[in-house]
GROMACS .gro file of N, CA and C in nm:
model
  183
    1UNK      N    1   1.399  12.829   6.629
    1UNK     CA    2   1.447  12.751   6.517
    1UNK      C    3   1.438  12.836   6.390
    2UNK      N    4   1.571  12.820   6.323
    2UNK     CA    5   1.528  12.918   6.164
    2UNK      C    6   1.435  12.860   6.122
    3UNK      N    7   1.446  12.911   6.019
    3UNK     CA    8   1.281  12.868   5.923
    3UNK      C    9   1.384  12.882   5.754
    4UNK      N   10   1.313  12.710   5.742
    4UNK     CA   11   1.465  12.661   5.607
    4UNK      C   12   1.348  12.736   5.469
    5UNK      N   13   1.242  12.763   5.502
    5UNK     CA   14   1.176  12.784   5.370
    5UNK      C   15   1.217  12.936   5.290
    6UNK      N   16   1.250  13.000   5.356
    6UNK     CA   17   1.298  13.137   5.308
    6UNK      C   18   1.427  13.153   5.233
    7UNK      N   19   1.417  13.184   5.099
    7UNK     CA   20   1.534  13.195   4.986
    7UNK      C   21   1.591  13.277   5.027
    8UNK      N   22   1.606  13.412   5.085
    8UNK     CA   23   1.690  13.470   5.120
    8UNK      C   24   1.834  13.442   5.139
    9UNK      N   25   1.853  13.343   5.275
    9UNK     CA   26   2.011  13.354   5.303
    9UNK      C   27   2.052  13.264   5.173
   10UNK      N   28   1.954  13.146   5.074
   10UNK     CA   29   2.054  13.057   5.024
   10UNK      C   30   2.114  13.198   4.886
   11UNK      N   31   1.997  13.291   4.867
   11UNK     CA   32   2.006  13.360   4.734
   11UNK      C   33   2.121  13.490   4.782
   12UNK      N   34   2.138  13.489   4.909
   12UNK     CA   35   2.254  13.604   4.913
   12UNK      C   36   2.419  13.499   4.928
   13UNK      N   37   2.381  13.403   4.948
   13UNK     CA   38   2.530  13.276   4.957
   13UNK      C   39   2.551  13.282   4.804
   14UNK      N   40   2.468  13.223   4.703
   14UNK     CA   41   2.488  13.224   4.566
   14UNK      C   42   2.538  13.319   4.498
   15UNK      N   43   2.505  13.463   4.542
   15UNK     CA   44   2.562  13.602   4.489
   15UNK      C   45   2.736  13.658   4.547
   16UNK      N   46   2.743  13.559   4.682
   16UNK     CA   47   2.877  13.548   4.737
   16UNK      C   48   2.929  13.474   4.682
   17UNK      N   49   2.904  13.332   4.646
   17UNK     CA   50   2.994  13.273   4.548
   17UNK      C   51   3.036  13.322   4.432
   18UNK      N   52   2.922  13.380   4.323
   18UNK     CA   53   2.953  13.458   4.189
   18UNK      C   54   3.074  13.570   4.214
   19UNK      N   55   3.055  13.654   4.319
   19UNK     CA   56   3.171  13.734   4.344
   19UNK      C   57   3.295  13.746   4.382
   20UNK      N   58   3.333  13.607   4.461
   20UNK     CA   59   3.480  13.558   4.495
   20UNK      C   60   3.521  13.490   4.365
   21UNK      N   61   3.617  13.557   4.384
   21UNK     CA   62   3.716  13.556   4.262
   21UNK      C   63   3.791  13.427   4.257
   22UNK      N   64   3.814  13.342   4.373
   22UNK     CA   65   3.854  13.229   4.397
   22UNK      C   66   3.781  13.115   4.377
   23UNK      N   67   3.621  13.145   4.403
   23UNK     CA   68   3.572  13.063   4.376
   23UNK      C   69   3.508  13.029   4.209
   24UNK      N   70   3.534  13.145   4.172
   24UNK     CA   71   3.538  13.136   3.980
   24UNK      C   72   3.667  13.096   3.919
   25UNK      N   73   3.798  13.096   4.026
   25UNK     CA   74   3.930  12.996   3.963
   25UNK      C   75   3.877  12.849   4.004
   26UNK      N   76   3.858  12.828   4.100
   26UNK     CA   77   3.848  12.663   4.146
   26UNK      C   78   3.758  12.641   4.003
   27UNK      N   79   3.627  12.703   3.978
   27UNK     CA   80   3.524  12.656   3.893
   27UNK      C   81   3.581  12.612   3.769
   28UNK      N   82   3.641  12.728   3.720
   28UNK     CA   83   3.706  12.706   3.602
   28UNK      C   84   3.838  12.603   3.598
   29UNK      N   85   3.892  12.613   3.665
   29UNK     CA   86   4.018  12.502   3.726
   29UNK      C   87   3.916  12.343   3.673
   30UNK      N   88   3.820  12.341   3.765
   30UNK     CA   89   3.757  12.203   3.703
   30UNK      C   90   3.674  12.183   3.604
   31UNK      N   91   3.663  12.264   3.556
   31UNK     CA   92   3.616  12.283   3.397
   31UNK      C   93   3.684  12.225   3.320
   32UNK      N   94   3.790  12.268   3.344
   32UNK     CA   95   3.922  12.276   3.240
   32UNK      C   96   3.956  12.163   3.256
   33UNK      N   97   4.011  12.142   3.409
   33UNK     CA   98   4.047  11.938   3.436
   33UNK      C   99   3.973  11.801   3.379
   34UNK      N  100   3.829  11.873   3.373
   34UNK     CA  101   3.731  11.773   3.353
   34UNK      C  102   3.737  11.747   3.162
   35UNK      N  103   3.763  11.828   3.119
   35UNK     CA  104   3.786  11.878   2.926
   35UNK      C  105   3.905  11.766   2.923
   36UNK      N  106   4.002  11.784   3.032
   36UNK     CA  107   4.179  11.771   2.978
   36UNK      C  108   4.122  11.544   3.019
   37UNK      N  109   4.043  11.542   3.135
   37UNK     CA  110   4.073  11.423   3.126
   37UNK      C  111   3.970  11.345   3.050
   38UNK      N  112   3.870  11.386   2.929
   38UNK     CA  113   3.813  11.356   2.862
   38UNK      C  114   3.868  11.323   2.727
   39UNK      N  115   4.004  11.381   2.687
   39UNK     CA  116   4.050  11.390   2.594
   39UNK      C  117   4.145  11.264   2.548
   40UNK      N  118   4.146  11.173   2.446
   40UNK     CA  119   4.192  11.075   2.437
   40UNK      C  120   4.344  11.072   2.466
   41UNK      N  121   4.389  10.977   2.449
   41UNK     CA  122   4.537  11.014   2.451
   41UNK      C  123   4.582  10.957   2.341
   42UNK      N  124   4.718  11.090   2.261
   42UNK     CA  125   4.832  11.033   2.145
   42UNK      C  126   4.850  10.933   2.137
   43UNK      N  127   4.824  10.845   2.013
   43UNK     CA  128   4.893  10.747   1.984
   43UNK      C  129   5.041  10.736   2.025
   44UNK      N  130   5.136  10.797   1.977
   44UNK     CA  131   5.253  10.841   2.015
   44UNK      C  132   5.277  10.806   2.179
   45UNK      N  133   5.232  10.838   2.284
   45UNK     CA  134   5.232  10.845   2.394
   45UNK      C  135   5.173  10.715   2.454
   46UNK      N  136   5.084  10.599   2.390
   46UNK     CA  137   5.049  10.501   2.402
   46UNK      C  138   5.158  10.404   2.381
   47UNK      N  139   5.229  10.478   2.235
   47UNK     CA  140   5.346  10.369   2.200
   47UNK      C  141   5.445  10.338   2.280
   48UNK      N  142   5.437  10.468   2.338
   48UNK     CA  143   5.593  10.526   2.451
   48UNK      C  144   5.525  10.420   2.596
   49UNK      N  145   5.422  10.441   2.630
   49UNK     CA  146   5.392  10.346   2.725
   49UNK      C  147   5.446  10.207   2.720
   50UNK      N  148   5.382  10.147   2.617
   50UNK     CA  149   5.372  10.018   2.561
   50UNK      C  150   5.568   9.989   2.542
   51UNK      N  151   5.632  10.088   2.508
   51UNK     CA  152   5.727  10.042   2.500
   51UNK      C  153   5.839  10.032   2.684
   52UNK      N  154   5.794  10.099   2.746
   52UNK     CA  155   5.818  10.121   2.882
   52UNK      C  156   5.793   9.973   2.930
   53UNK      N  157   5.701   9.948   2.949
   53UNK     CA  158   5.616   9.827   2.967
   53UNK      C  159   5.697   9.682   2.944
   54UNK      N  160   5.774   9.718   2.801
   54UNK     CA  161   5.797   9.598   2.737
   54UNK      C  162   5.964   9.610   2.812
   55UNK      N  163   5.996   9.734   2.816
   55UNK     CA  164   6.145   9.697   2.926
   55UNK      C  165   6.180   9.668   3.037
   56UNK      N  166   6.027   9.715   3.090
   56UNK     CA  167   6.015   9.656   3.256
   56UNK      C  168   6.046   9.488   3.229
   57UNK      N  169   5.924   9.491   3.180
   57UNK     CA  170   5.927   9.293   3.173
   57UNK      C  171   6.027   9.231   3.102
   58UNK      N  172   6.107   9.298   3.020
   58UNK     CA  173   6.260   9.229   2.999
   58UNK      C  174   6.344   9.248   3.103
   59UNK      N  175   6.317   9.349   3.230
   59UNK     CA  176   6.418   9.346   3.319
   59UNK      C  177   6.382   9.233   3.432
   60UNK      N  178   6.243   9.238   3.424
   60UNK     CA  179   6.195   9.118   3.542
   60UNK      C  180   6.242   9.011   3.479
   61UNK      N  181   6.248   8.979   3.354
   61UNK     CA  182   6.204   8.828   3.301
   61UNK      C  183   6.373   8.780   3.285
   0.00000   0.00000   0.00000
């Protein structure tokens, strides 16, 4: 049976992650996603909703 107490393999996995280059796009990829969906949204773009909204339900009604 391994033996889970030894840092070794987790501290050479961690130094493999830092070095793939892919795995520093994904990181940053959700960095960035996580910023973009924190960010309020334009008034402007609320209005544009709201007005979408209001033509649907004149087409149902």
């Amino acid at each position: 049976m391994a033996d889970m107490t030894n840092p070794k393999p987790r501290a050479v996995l961690q130094h493999a992650e830092t070095m793939d280059p892919n795995s520093q796009i994904v990181s940053k990829l959700r960095a960035l996603y996580s910023a973009v969906e924190r960010e309020p949204l334009p008034d402007a773009f609320l209005d544009l909703l709201q007005q979408l909204d209001s033509v649907e339900d004149a087409r149902k009604g």
